Amino acid sequence: YNKALETIDSALELCQKDNIYVKKGDLLRFNKEYDKAIECYEKANKIKETSQHWELIAKTYQDKGELEKSLEIIDKCIK
């Protein structure tokens, strides 16, 4: 886990692309570091707003047990 996180952070130092933030968010989410994962997905979304990024944010809030926040984000995506 730590080595993978170091590798991703090194990649972000070179190039801040949305897909790298998504990979970091996925790793953090897998490790139940939900707030940090949401931060990464939000950074990815600021670089390039996509429905995939919004979905990942919503799912992570759901994992975190914040169902209302998750539904707010889903509603935002639908509109």
Short mmCIF file of N, CA and C in Angstrom, two decimals:
data_model
loop_
_atom_site.label_atom_id
_atom_site.label_comp_id
_atom_site.label_asym_id
_atom_site.label_seq_id
_atom_site.Cartn_x
_atom_site.Cartn_y
_atom_site.Cartn_z
N TYR A 1 0.82 -1.20 0.00
CA TYR A 1 0.00 0.00 0.00
C TYR A 1 0.87 1.26 0.00
N ASN A 2 1.81 1.33 0.93
CA ASN A 2 2.65 2.53 1.03
C ASN A 2 3.49 2.75 -0.22
N LYS A 3 4.02 1.67 -0.77
CA LYS A 3 4.84 1.79 -1.99
C LYS A 3 3.98 2.27 -3.15
N ALA A 4 2.78 1.75 -3.26
CA ALA A 4 1.88 2.17 -4.33
C ALA A 4 1.54 3.65 -4.18
N LEU A 5 1.29 4.07 -2.95
CA LEU A 5 0.97 5.47 -2.69
C LEU A 5 2.16 6.38 -3.03
N GLU A 6 3.36 5.94 -2.68
CA GLU A 6 4.58 6.70 -3.02
C GLU A 6 4.73 6.84 -4.53
N THR A 7 4.48 5.76 -5.24
CA THR A 7 4.60 5.78 -6.71
C THR A 7 3.60 6.75 -7.32
N ILE A 8 2.37 6.72 -6.83
CA ILE A 8 1.34 7.63 -7.34
C ILE A 8 1.71 9.08 -7.01
N ASP A 9 2.17 9.33 -5.80
CA ASP A 9 2.57 10.69 -5.43
C ASP A 9 3.73 11.19 -6.30
N SER A 10 4.65 10.30 -6.63
CA SER A 10 5.76 10.67 -7.53
C SER A 10 5.23 11.03 -8.91
N ALA A 11 4.26 10.26 -9.38
CA ALA A 11 3.66 10.54 -10.69
C ALA A 11 2.94 11.90 -10.66
N LEU A 12 2.28 12.21 -9.55
CA LEU A 12 1.58 13.50 -9.45
C LEU A 12 2.54 14.67 -9.40
N GLU A 13 3.74 14.45 -8.87
CA GLU A 13 4.74 15.52 -8.88
C GLU A 13 5.15 15.86 -10.31
N LEU A 14 5.16 14.86 -11.16
CA LEU A 14 5.55 15.06 -12.55
C LEU A 14 4.41 15.60 -13.40
N CYS A 15 3.22 15.12 -13.13
CA CYS A 15 2.10 15.46 -13.99
C CYS A 15 0.80 15.30 -13.22
N GLN A 16 0.07 16.37 -13.07
CA GLN A 16 -1.18 16.31 -12.32
C GLN A 16 -2.35 16.08 -13.27
N LYS A 17 -2.56 14.82 -13.61
CA LYS A 17 -3.66 14.45 -14.50
C LYS A 17 -4.80 13.86 -13.68
N ASP A 18 -6.00 14.00 -14.21
CA ASP A 18 -7.16 13.52 -13.47
C ASP A 18 -7.11 12.02 -13.21
N ASN A 19 -6.64 11.24 -14.17
CA ASN A 19 -6.64 9.79 -13.98
C ASN A 19 -5.67 9.34 -12.88
N ILE A 20 -4.62 10.11 -12.64
CA ILE A 20 -3.69 9.77 -11.56
C ILE A 20 -4.35 10.05 -10.21
N TYR A 21 -5.08 11.16 -10.13
CA TYR A 21 -5.82 11.43 -8.89
C TYR A 21 -6.89 10.36 -8.64
N VAL A 22 -7.51 9.88 -9.71
CA VAL A 22 -8.50 8.81 -9.55
C VAL A 22 -7.85 7.55 -9.01
N LYS A 23 -6.70 7.19 -9.53
CA LYS A 23 -5.99 5.99 -9.03
C LYS A 23 -5.62 6.16 -7.56
N LYS A 24 -5.16 7.35 -7.19
CA LYS A 24 -4.83 7.58 -5.79
C LYS A 24 -6.09 7.50 -4.93
N GLY A 25 -7.17 8.09 -5.41
CA GLY A 25 -8.43 8.01 -4.69
C GLY A 25 -8.91 6.58 -4.52
N ASP A 26 -8.76 5.78 -5.57
CA ASP A 26 -9.15 4.37 -5.49
C ASP A 26 -8.35 3.63 -4.42
N LEU A 27 -7.06 3.90 -4.39
CA LEU A 27 -6.20 3.26 -3.40
C LEU A 27 -6.59 3.67 -1.97
N LEU A 28 -6.83 4.95 -1.79
CA LEU A 28 -7.22 5.45 -0.47
C LEU A 28 -8.59 4.91 -0.07
N ARG A 29 -9.50 4.86 -1.02
CA ARG A 29 -10.85 4.34 -0.74
C ARG A 29 -10.79 2.87 -0.34
N PHE A 30 -9.97 2.11 -1.04
CA PHE A 30 -9.79 0.70 -0.72
C PHE A 30 -9.28 0.54 0.71
N ASN A 31 -8.46 1.50 1.14
CA ASN A 31 -7.89 1.47 2.48
C ASN A 31 -8.79 2.18 3.51
N LYS A 32 -10.00 2.49 3.10
CA LYS A 32 -11.01 3.13 3.95
C LYS A 32 -10.61 4.52 4.45
N GLU A 33 -9.78 5.20 3.68
CA GLU A 33 -9.41 6.59 3.97
C GLU A 33 -10.31 7.47 3.10
N TYR A 34 -11.58 7.49 3.48
CA TYR A 34 -12.61 8.08 2.63
C TYR A 34 -12.44 9.58 2.40
N ASP A 35 -12.11 10.34 3.43
CA ASP A 35 -11.96 11.78 3.24
C ASP A 35 -10.84 12.11 2.26
N LYS A 36 -9.74 11.42 2.39
CA LYS A 36 -8.61 11.64 1.47
C LYS A 36 -8.98 11.20 0.06
N ALA A 37 -9.73 10.12 -0.05
CA ALA A 37 -10.16 9.64 -1.37
C ALA A 37 -11.07 10.67 -2.04
N ILE A 38 -12.00 11.22 -1.26
CA ILE A 38 -12.90 12.25 -1.80
C ILE A 38 -12.10 13.45 -2.29
N GLU A 39 -11.09 13.86 -1.52
CA GLU A 39 -10.23 14.97 -1.95
C GLU A 39 -9.60 14.69 -3.31
N CYS A 40 -9.11 13.47 -3.49
CA CYS A 40 -8.48 13.11 -4.76
C CYS A 40 -9.48 13.13 -5.91
N TYR A 41 -10.66 12.56 -5.67
CA TYR A 41 -11.68 12.56 -6.72
C TYR A 41 -12.12 13.98 -7.06
N GLU A 42 -12.20 14.84 -6.05
CA GLU A 42 -12.57 16.24 -6.30
C GLU A 42 -11.49 16.96 -7.10
N LYS A 43 -10.23 16.67 -6.80
CA LYS A 43 -9.13 17.26 -7.58
C LYS A 43 -9.20 16.78 -9.03
N ALA A 44 -9.47 15.50 -9.21
CA ALA A 44 -9.62 14.97 -10.57
C ALA A 44 -10.75 15.68 -11.29
N ASN A 45 -11.84 15.91 -10.58
CA ASN A 45 -13.01 16.55 -11.17
C ASN A 45 -12.75 18.00 -11.51
N LYS A 46 -11.87 18.67 -10.76
CA LYS A 46 -11.52 20.06 -11.07
C LYS A 46 -10.66 20.13 -12.33
N ILE A 47 -9.84 19.10 -12.53
CA ILE A 47 -9.01 19.06 -13.73
C ILE A 47 -9.87 18.78 -14.95
N LYS A 48 -10.76 17.80 -14.80
CA LYS A 48 -11.63 17.41 -15.91
C LYS A 48 -12.93 16.87 -15.31
N GLU A 49 -13.98 17.67 -15.41
CA GLU A 49 -15.25 17.26 -14.83
C GLU A 49 -15.90 16.16 -15.67
N THR A 50 -16.16 15.03 -15.02
CA THR A 50 -16.81 13.91 -15.71
C THR A 50 -17.83 13.26 -14.78
N SER A 51 -18.76 12.55 -15.38
CA SER A 51 -19.76 11.83 -14.58
C SER A 51 -19.09 10.72 -13.77
N GLN A 52 -18.00 10.15 -14.28
CA GLN A 52 -17.28 9.11 -13.55
C GLN A 52 -16.73 9.66 -12.23
N HIS A 53 -16.17 10.85 -12.28
CA HIS A 53 -15.61 11.45 -11.07
C HIS A 53 -16.72 11.72 -10.05
N TRP A 54 -17.85 12.27 -10.52
CA TRP A 54 -18.97 12.51 -9.61
C TRP A 54 -19.47 11.20 -9.01
N GLU A 55 -19.52 10.17 -9.82
CA GLU A 55 -19.98 8.85 -9.33
C GLU A 55 -19.04 8.32 -8.25
N LEU A 56 -17.75 8.46 -8.45
CA LEU A 56 -16.78 8.00 -7.45
C LEU A 56 -16.92 8.78 -6.14
N ILE A 57 -17.15 10.08 -6.25
CA ILE A 57 -17.35 10.90 -5.05
C ILE A 57 -18.60 10.42 -4.32
N ALA A 58 -19.69 10.23 -5.06
CA ALA A 58 -20.95 9.78 -4.45
C ALA A 58 -20.79 8.41 -3.80
N LYS A 59 -20.14 7.49 -4.48
CA LYS A 59 -19.95 6.14 -3.92
C LYS A 59 -19.09 6.18 -2.66
N THR A 60 -18.11 7.07 -2.64
CA THR A 60 -17.25 7.16 -1.46
C THR A 60 -18.01 7.73 -0.27
N TYR A 61 -18.87 8.73 -0.53
CA TYR A 61 -19.72 9.22 0.56
C TYR A 61 -20.65 8.10 1.05
N GLN A 62 -21.12 7.28 0.14
CA GLN A 62 -21.97 6.14 0.52
C GLN A 62 -21.17 5.17 1.39
N ASP A 63 -19.94 4.86 0.97
CA ASP A 63 -19.07 3.98 1.77
C ASP A 63 -18.85 4.54 3.17
N LYS A 64 -18.76 5.86 3.23
CA LYS A 64 -18.50 6.56 4.48
C LYS A 64 -19.74 6.59 5.38
N GLY A 65 -20.89 6.22 4.81
CA GLY A 65 -22.13 6.21 5.57
C GLY A 65 -22.91 7.51 5.49
N GLU A 66 -22.47 8.41 4.60
CA GLU A 66 -23.15 9.70 4.42
C GLU A 66 -24.06 9.60 3.20
N LEU A 67 -25.18 8.92 3.39
CA LEU A 67 -26.08 8.63 2.27
C LEU A 67 -26.74 9.89 1.71
N GLU A 68 -27.09 10.84 2.57
CA GLU A 68 -27.72 12.07 2.07
C GLU A 68 -26.77 12.85 1.18
N LYS A 69 -25.51 12.94 1.59
CA LYS A 69 -24.51 13.64 0.77
C LYS A 69 -24.33 12.91 -0.56
N SER A 70 -24.32 11.59 -0.52
CA SER A 70 -24.20 10.80 -1.73
C SER A 70 -25.36 11.07 -2.68
N LEU A 71 -26.57 11.13 -2.14
CA LEU A 71 -27.75 11.40 -2.96
C LEU A 71 -27.73 12.82 -3.53
N GLU A 72 -27.23 13.77 -2.76
CA GLU A 72 -27.10 15.16 -3.26
C GLU A 72 -26.22 15.18 -4.51
N ILE A 73 -25.13 14.47 -4.44
CA ILE A 73 -24.19 14.45 -5.57
C ILE A 73 -24.81 13.76 -6.77
N ILE A 74 -25.52 12.67 -6.53
CA ILE A 74 -26.19 11.97 -7.63
C ILE A 74 -27.22 12.88 -8.27
N ASP A 75 -28.00 13.60 -7.46
CA ASP A 75 -28.98 14.55 -8.00
C ASP A 75 -28.29 15.60 -8.85
N LYS A 76 -27.14 16.08 -8.39
CA LYS A 76 -26.38 17.10 -9.13
C LYS A 76 -25.96 16.56 -10.50
N CYS A 77 -25.61 15.29 -10.54
CA CYS A 77 -25.17 14.67 -11.80
C CYS A 77 -26.33 14.54 -12.79
N ILE A 78 -27.49 14.24 -12.27
CA ILE A 78 -28.65 14.04 -13.12
C ILE A 78 -29.10 15.34 -13.77
N LYS A 79 -28.94 16.45 -13.05
CA LYS A 79 -29.41 17.76 -13.55
C LYS A 79 -28.48 18.39 -14.50
#
